[in-house]
Amino acid sequence: MPTSASTAIDAERWLELVAGSGLRGPARELAAHAGFVGYADGVLRLSLSPADEHLKMPNLVRALADALAPALGS
């Protein structure tokens, strides 16, 4: 159920979401390099190292959000 998955997301669940996201290419790289910070009130907070900042392009962030929205219940 999406609601329970969204409330139970943690760093381990984040890895599962990325693995099952179906993302490819640069959007997949963004997801793979992003570290889980938190998820509350429908907001997923991730971190990127300075070396990976080049992956934080708006189209890649949108692709990541679109791919994860169904699993997060939003």
mmCIF file of N, CA, C and O in Angstrom:
data_model
loop_
_atom_site.group_PDB
_atom_site.id
_atom_site.type_symbol
_atom_site.label_atom_id
_atom_site.label_comp_id
_atom_site.label_asym_id
_atom_site.label_seq_id
_atom_site.Cartn_x
_atom_site.Cartn_y
_atom_site.Cartn_z
ATOM 1 N N MET A 1 0.852 -1.184 0.000
ATOM 2 C CA MET A 1 0.000 0.000 0.000
ATOM 3 C C MET A 1 0.888 1.234 0.000
ATOM 4 O O MET A 1 1.770 1.364 0.841
ATOM 5 N N PRO A 2 0.696 2.213 -0.900
ATOM 6 C CA PRO A 2 1.556 3.378 -0.990
ATOM 7 C C PRO A 2 1.629 4.185 0.290
ATOM 8 O O PRO A 2 2.675 4.675 0.648
ATOM 9 N N THR A 3 0.526 4.323 1.006
ATOM 10 C CA THR A 3 0.542 5.136 2.210
ATOM 11 C C THR A 3 1.493 4.572 3.258
ATOM 12 O O THR A 3 2.286 5.297 3.828
ATOM 13 N N SER A 4 1.437 3.269 3.500
ATOM 14 C CA SER A 4 2.323 2.702 4.504
ATOM 15 C C SER A 4 3.769 2.744 4.048
ATOM 16 O O SER A 4 4.666 2.951 4.846
ATOM 17 N N ALA A 5 4.026 2.580 2.741
ATOM 18 C CA ALA A 5 5.393 2.675 2.242
ATOM 19 C C ALA A 5 5.931 4.081 2.450
ATOM 20 O O ALA A 5 7.088 4.266 2.815
ATOM 21 N N SER A 6 5.084 5.081 2.236
ATOM 22 C CA SER A 6 5.551 6.453 2.373
ATOM 23 C C SER A 6 5.858 6.794 3.822
ATOM 24 O O SER A 6 6.785 7.527 4.093
ATOM 25 N N THR A 7 5.095 6.251 4.761
ATOM 26 C CA THR A 7 5.339 6.582 6.152
ATOM 27 C C THR A 7 6.491 5.781 6.730
ATOM 28 O O THR A 7 7.063 6.165 7.725
ATOM 29 N N ALA A 8 6.833 4.665 6.093
ATOM 30 C CA ALA A 8 7.881 3.798 6.617
ATOM 31 C C ALA A 8 9.198 3.950 5.874
ATOM 32 O O ALA A 8 10.093 3.159 6.078
ATOM 33 N N ILE A 9 9.334 4.948 5.016
ATOM 34 C CA ILE A 9 10.562 5.092 4.243
ATOM 35 C C ILE A 9 11.727 5.477 5.152
ATOM 36 O O ILE A 9 11.596 6.305 6.051
ATOM 37 N N ASP A 10 12.836 4.801 4.920
ATOM 38 C CA ASP A 10 14.082 5.093 5.619
ATOM 39 C C ASP A 10 15.206 4.854 4.627
ATOM 40 O O ASP A 10 14.949 4.640 3.440
ATOM 41 N N ALA A 11 16.448 4.882 5.080
ATOM 42 C CA ALA A 11 17.579 4.736 4.161
ATOM 43 C C ALA A 11 17.540 3.393 3.427
ATOM 44 O O ALA A 11 17.824 3.327 2.230
ATOM 45 N N GLU A 12 17.163 2.327 4.113
ATOM 46 C CA GLU A 12 17.089 1.016 3.466
ATOM 47 C C GLU A 12 15.968 0.985 2.427
ATOM 48 O O GLU A 12 16.132 0.491 1.319
ATOM 49 N N ARG A 13 14.822 1.515 2.798
ATOM 50 C CA ARG A 13 13.677 1.571 1.870
ATOM 51 C C ARG A 13 14.015 2.443 0.670
ATOM 52 O O ARG A 13 13.581 2.173 -0.449
ATOM 53 N N TRP A 14 14.801 3.498 0.881
ATOM 54 C CA TRP A 14 15.224 4.364 -0.223
ATOM 55 C C TRP A 14 15.973 3.543 -1.266
ATOM 56 O O TRP A 14 15.723 3.654 -2.455
ATOM 57 N N LEU A 15 16.883 2.690 -0.829
ATOM 58 C CA LEU A 15 17.634 1.845 -1.759
ATOM 59 C C LEU A 15 16.708 0.911 -2.526
ATOM 60 O O LEU A 15 16.893 0.683 -3.721
ATOM 61 N N GLU A 16 15.696 0.386 -1.858
ATOM 62 C CA GLU A 16 14.712 -0.469 -2.516
ATOM 63 C C GLU A 16 13.912 0.313 -3.557
ATOM 64 O O GLU A 16 13.634 -0.193 -4.647
ATOM 65 N N LEU A 17 13.535 1.538 -3.215
ATOM 66 C CA LEU A 17 12.782 2.374 -4.159
ATOM 67 C C LEU A 17 13.605 2.652 -5.408
ATOM 68 O O LEU A 17 13.099 2.590 -6.527
ATOM 69 N N VAL A 18 14.878 2.978 -5.221
ATOM 70 C CA VAL A 18 15.756 3.256 -6.360
ATOM 71 C C VAL A 18 15.891 2.004 -7.222
ATOM 72 O O VAL A 18 15.778 2.071 -8.445
ATOM 73 N N ALA A 19 16.108 0.869 -6.582
ATOM 74 C CA ALA A 19 16.286 -0.379 -7.322
ATOM 75 C C ALA A 19 15.048 -0.722 -8.151
ATOM 76 O O ALA A 19 15.169 -1.230 -9.261
ATOM 77 N N GLY A 20 13.876 -0.435 -7.642
ATOM 78 C CA GLY A 20 12.643 -0.760 -8.338
ATOM 79 C C GLY A 20 12.037 0.377 -9.128
ATOM 80 O O GLY A 20 10.920 0.269 -9.627
ATOM 81 N N SER A 21 12.751 1.475 -9.257
ATOM 82 C CA SER A 21 12.189 2.678 -9.872
ATOM 83 C C SER A 21 12.056 2.601 -11.389
ATOM 84 O O SER A 21 11.259 3.331 -11.973
ATOM 85 N N GLY A 22 12.850 1.778 -12.031
ATOM 86 C CA GLY A 22 12.833 1.741 -13.486
ATOM 87 C C GLY A 22 13.596 2.882 -14.132
ATOM 88 O O GLY A 22 13.596 3.020 -15.360
ATOM 89 N N LEU A 23 14.246 3.711 -13.315
ATOM 90 C CA LEU A 23 15.026 4.815 -13.857
ATOM 91 C C LEU A 23 16.226 4.285 -14.630
ATOM 92 O O LEU A 23 16.798 3.254 -14.270
ATOM 93 N N ARG A 24 16.627 5.056 -15.644
ATOM 94 C CA ARG A 24 17.793 4.712 -16.446
ATOM 95 C C ARG A 24 18.621 5.958 -16.706
ATOM 96 O O ARG A 24 18.150 7.072 -16.525
ATOM 97 N N GLY A 25 19.820 5.737 -17.152
ATOM 98 C CA GLY A 25 20.684 6.833 -17.564
ATOM 99 C C GLY A 25 21.005 7.794 -16.432
ATOM 100 O O GLY A 25 21.144 7.394 -15.276
ATOM 101 N N PRO A 26 21.106 9.087 -16.770
ATOM 102 C CA PRO A 26 21.498 10.087 -15.773
ATOM 103 C C PRO A 26 20.530 10.203 -14.582
ATOM 104 O O PRO A 26 20.965 10.457 -13.465
ATOM 105 N N ALA A 27 19.238 9.993 -14.815
ATOM 106 C CA ALA A 27 18.289 10.044 -13.696
ATOM 107 C C ALA A 27 18.561 8.909 -12.720
ATOM 108 O O ALA A 27 18.465 9.088 -11.502
ATOM 109 N N ARG A 28 18.930 7.755 -13.228
ATOM 110 C CA ARG A 28 19.295 6.621 -12.368
ATOM 111 C C ARG A 28 20.571 6.945 -11.586
ATOM 112 O O ARG A 28 20.692 6.607 -10.410
ATOM 113 N N GLU A 29 21.519 7.601 -12.247
ATOM 114 C CA GLU A 29 22.754 8.000 -11.565
ATOM 115 C C GLU A 29 22.454 8.978 -10.425
ATOM 116 O O GLU A 29 23.034 8.865 -9.351
ATOM 117 N N LEU A 30 21.555 9.915 -10.682
ATOM 118 C CA LEU A 30 21.157 10.849 -9.628
ATOM 119 C C LEU A 30 20.605 10.085 -8.441
ATOM 120 O O LEU A 30 21.014 10.313 -7.293
ATOM 121 N N ALA A 31 19.695 9.169 -8.692
ATOM 122 C CA ALA A 31 19.092 8.383 -7.612
ATOM 123 C C ALA A 31 20.139 7.549 -6.882
ATOM 124 O O ALA A 31 20.117 7.458 -5.655
ATOM 125 N N ALA A 32 21.056 6.962 -7.629
ATOM 126 C CA ALA A 32 22.075 6.101 -7.026
ATOM 127 C C ALA A 32 23.055 6.875 -6.159
ATOM 128 O O ALA A 32 23.553 6.355 -5.156
ATOM 129 N N HIS A 33 23.308 8.124 -6.513
ATOM 130 C CA HIS A 33 24.273 8.935 -5.768
ATOM 131 C C HIS A 33 23.633 9.764 -4.657
ATOM 132 O O HIS A 33 24.342 10.316 -3.820
ATOM 133 N N ALA A 34 22.319 9.852 -4.674
ATOM 134 C CA ALA A 34 21.618 10.645 -3.662
ATOM 135 C C ALA A 34 21.542 9.868 -2.352
ATOM 136 O O ALA A 34 21.250 8.674 -2.345
ATOM 137 N N GLY A 35 21.802 10.550 -1.263
ATOM 138 C CA GLY A 35 21.673 9.945 0.055
ATOM 139 C C GLY A 35 20.347 10.322 0.678
ATOM 140 O O GLY A 35 19.901 11.471 0.581
ATOM 141 N N PHE A 36 19.709 9.358 1.311
ATOM 142 C CA PHE A 36 18.429 9.600 1.968
ATOM 143 C C PHE A 36 18.643 10.462 3.213
ATOM 144 O O PHE A 36 19.506 10.175 4.030
ATOM 145 N N VAL A 37 17.863 11.528 3.332
ATOM 146 C CA VAL A 37 17.908 12.394 4.513
ATOM 147 C C VAL A 37 16.636 12.216 5.332
ATOM 148 O O VAL A 37 16.689 12.042 6.542
ATOM 149 N N GLY A 38 15.484 12.251 4.666
ATOM 150 C CA GLY A 38 14.230 12.089 5.375
ATOM 151 C C GLY A 38 13.039 12.164 4.443
ATOM 152 O O GLY A 38 13.154 12.598 3.303
ATOM 153 N N TYR A 39 11.908 11.722 4.964
ATOM 154 C CA TYR A 39 10.647 11.816 4.226
ATOM 155 C C TYR A 39 9.552 12.114 5.224
ATOM 156 O O TYR A 39 9.304 11.332 6.143
ATOM 157 N N ALA A 40 8.904 13.262 5.054
ATOM 158 C CA ALA A 40 7.812 13.655 5.946
ATOM 159 C C ALA A 40 6.894 14.616 5.198
ATOM 160 O O ALA A 40 7.356 15.435 4.402
ATOM 161 N N ASP A 41 5.615 14.497 5.473
ATOM 162 C CA ASP A 41 4.613 15.402 4.890
ATOM 163 C C ASP A 41 4.715 15.479 3.371
ATOM 164 O O ASP A 41 4.563 16.542 2.782
ATOM 165 N N GLY A 42 5.014 14.349 2.729
ATOM 166 C CA GLY A 42 5.077 14.307 1.278
ATOM 167 C C GLY A 42 6.336 14.887 0.666
ATOM 168 O O GLY A 42 6.419 15.046 -0.542
ATOM 169 N N VAL A 43 7.319 15.213 1.488
ATOM 170 C CA VAL A 43 8.560 15.796 0.986
ATOM 171 C C VAL A 43 9.705 14.818 1.219
ATOM 172 O O VAL A 43 9.989 14.448 2.369
ATOM 173 N N LEU A 44 10.343 14.426 0.139
ATOM 174 C CA LEU A 44 11.509 13.547 0.203
ATOM 175 C C LEU A 44 12.753 14.422 0.191
ATOM 176 O O LEU A 44 12.932 15.241 -0.705
ATOM 177 N N ARG A 45 13.588 14.260 1.200
ATOM 178 C CA ARG A 45 14.816 15.054 1.303
ATOM 179 C C ARG A 45 16.005 14.140 1.052
ATOM 180 O O ARG A 45 16.154 13.126 1.717
ATOM 181 N N LEU A 46 16.820 14.545 0.073
ATOM 182 C CA LEU A 46 18.000 13.780 -0.317
ATOM 183 C C LEU A 46 19.220 14.689 -0.263
ATOM 184 O O LEU A 46 19.091 15.908 -0.267
ATOM 185 N N SER A 47 20.385 14.074 -0.230
ATOM 186 C CA SER A 47 21.616 14.847 -0.252
ATOM 187 C C SER A 47 22.500 14.358 -1.390
ATOM 188 O O SER A 47 22.384 13.216 -1.834
ATOM 189 N N LEU A 48 23.358 15.237 -1.858
ATOM 190 C CA LEU A 48 24.343 14.897 -2.885
ATOM 191 C C LEU A 48 25.693 15.435 -2.438
ATOM 192 O O LEU A 48 25.776 16.532 -1.898
ATOM 193 N N SER A 49 26.728 14.671 -2.699
ATOM 194 C CA SER A 49 28.063 15.170 -2.405
ATOM 195 C C SER A 49 28.403 16.257 -3.421
ATOM 196 O O SER A 49 27.844 16.283 -4.529
ATOM 197 N N PRO A 50 29.307 17.163 -3.081
ATOM 198 C CA PRO A 50 29.702 18.200 -4.033
ATOM 199 C C PRO A 50 30.191 17.622 -5.373
ATOM 200 O O PRO A 50 29.950 18.207 -6.423
ATOM 201 N N ALA A 51 30.813 16.462 -5.337
ATOM 202 C CA ALA A 51 31.302 15.843 -6.571
ATOM 203 C C ALA A 51 30.158 15.401 -7.490
ATOM 204 O O ALA A 51 30.374 15.233 -8.693
ATOM 205 N N ASP A 52 28.967 15.241 -6.935
ATOM 206 C CA ASP A 52 27.816 14.780 -7.721
ATOM 207 C C ASP A 52 26.807 15.885 -8.019
ATOM 208 O O ASP A 52 25.749 15.613 -8.584
ATOM 209 N N GLU A 53 27.118 17.114 -7.675
ATOM 210 C CA GLU A 53 26.194 18.234 -7.895
ATOM 211 C C GLU A 53 25.792 18.390 -9.360
ATOM 212 O O GLU A 53 24.703 18.872 -9.655
ATOM 213 N N HIS A 54 26.641 17.959 -10.280
ATOM 214 C CA HIS A 54 26.324 18.073 -11.709
ATOM 215 C C HIS A 54 25.095 17.244 -12.091
ATOM 216 O O HIS A 54 24.483 17.493 -13.121
ATOM 217 N N LEU A 55 24.719 16.297 -11.228
ATOM 218 C CA LEU A 55 23.542 15.470 -11.493
ATOM 219 C C LEU A 55 22.239 16.167 -11.098
ATOM 220 O O LEU A 55 21.160 15.684 -11.436
ATOM 221 N N LYS A 56 22.321 17.270 -10.402
ATOM 222 C CA LYS A 56 21.132 17.952 -9.884
ATOM 223 C C LYS A 56 20.543 18.923 -10.922
ATOM 224 O O LYS A 56 20.247 20.062 -10.634
ATOM 225 N N MET A 57 20.325 18.399 -12.114
ATOM 226 C CA MET A 57 19.719 19.191 -13.172
ATOM 227 C C MET A 57 18.198 19.074 -13.055
ATOM 228 O O MET A 57 17.686 18.011 -12.696
ATOM 229 N N PRO A 58 17.463 20.150 -13.325
ATOM 230 C CA PRO A 58 16.010 20.130 -13.135
ATOM 231 C C PRO A 58 15.298 18.966 -13.830
ATOM 232 O O PRO A 58 14.393 18.362 -13.250
ATOM 233 N N ASN A 59 15.706 18.624 -15.043
ATOM 234 C CA ASN A 59 15.021 17.536 -15.742
ATOM 235 C C ASN A 59 15.295 16.182 -15.068
ATOM 236 O O ASN A 59 14.422 15.311 -15.062
ATOM 237 N N LEU A 60 16.465 16.001 -14.482
ATOM 238 C CA LEU A 60 16.771 14.754 -13.788
ATOM 239 C C LEU A 60 16.033 14.673 -12.456
ATOM 240 O O LEU A 60 15.542 13.608 -12.075
ATOM 241 N N VAL A 61 15.944 15.793 -11.762
ATOM 242 C CA VAL A 61 15.195 15.833 -10.502
ATOM 243 C C VAL A 61 13.729 15.527 -10.769
ATOM 244 O O VAL A 61 13.097 14.752 -10.046
ATOM 245 N N ARG A 62 13.178 16.095 -11.842
ATOM 246 C CA ARG A 62 11.776 15.849 -12.203
ATOM 247 C C ARG A 62 11.569 14.378 -12.568
ATOM 248 O O ARG A 62 10.593 13.765 -12.152
ATOM 249 N N ALA A 63 12.486 13.795 -13.331
ATOM 250 C CA ALA A 63 12.367 12.384 -13.703
ATOM 251 C C ALA A 63 12.399 11.504 -12.459
ATOM 252 O O ALA A 63 11.634 10.537 -12.355
ATOM 253 N N LEU A 64 13.261 11.835 -11.519
ATOM 254 C CA LEU A 64 13.339 11.081 -10.265
ATOM 255 C C LEU A 64 12.039 11.213 -9.487
ATOM 256 O O LEU A 64 11.472 10.215 -9.021
ATOM 257 N N ALA A 65 11.535 12.418 -9.364
ATOM 258 C CA ALA A 65 10.279 12.647 -8.638
ATOM 259 C C ALA A 65 9.120 11.909 -9.298
ATOM 260 O O ALA A 65 8.312 11.267 -8.614
ATOM 261 N N ASP A 66 9.042 11.972 -10.612
ATOM 262 C CA ASP A 66 7.954 11.296 -11.336
ATOM 263 C C ASP A 66 8.022 9.785 -11.162
ATOM 264 O O ASP A 66 6.995 9.114 -11.039
ATOM 265 N N ALA A 67 9.235 9.241 -11.170
ATOM 266 C CA ALA A 67 9.393 7.789 -11.031
ATOM 267 C C ALA A 67 9.038 7.297 -9.632
ATOM 268 O O ALA A 67 8.534 6.192 -9.463
ATOM 269 N N LEU A 68 9.301 8.129 -8.618
ATOM 270 C CA LEU A 68 9.074 7.703 -7.238
ATOM 271 C C LEU A 68 7.697 8.075 -6.702
ATOM 272 O O LEU A 68 7.256 7.506 -5.705
ATOM 273 N N ALA A 69 7.014 8.992 -7.346
ATOM 274 C CA ALA A 69 5.723 9.455 -6.846
ATOM 275 C C ALA A 69 4.728 8.335 -6.591
ATOM 276 O O ALA A 69 4.097 8.308 -5.526
ATOM 277 N N PRO A 70 4.557 7.371 -7.502
ATOM 278 C CA PRO A 70 3.589 6.301 -7.216
ATOM 279 C C PRO A 70 3.949 5.493 -5.968
ATOM 280 O O PRO A 70 3.079 5.146 -5.168
ATOM 281 N N ALA A 71 5.218 5.204 -5.784
ATOM 282 C CA ALA A 71 5.656 4.411 -4.622
ATOM 283 C C ALA A 71 5.518 5.195 -3.322
ATOM 284 O O ALA A 71 5.341 4.609 -2.263
ATOM 285 N N LEU A 72 5.591 6.522 -3.422
ATOM 286 C CA LEU A 72 5.501 7.355 -2.231
ATOM 287 C C LEU A 72 4.074 7.819 -1.950
ATOM 288 O O LEU A 72 3.830 8.532 -0.992
ATOM 289 N N GLY A 73 3.167 7.443 -2.831
ATOM 290 C CA GLY A 73 1.769 7.776 -2.609
ATOM 291 C C GLY A 73 1.407 9.198 -2.932
ATOM 292 O O GLY A 73 0.478 9.760 -2.361
ATOM 293 N N SER A 74 2.156 9.809 -3.842
ATOM 294 C CA SER A 74 1.825 11.190 -4.233
ATOM 295 C C SER A 74 1.979 11.395 -5.711
ATOM 296 O O SER A 74 2.512 10.580 -6.413
#
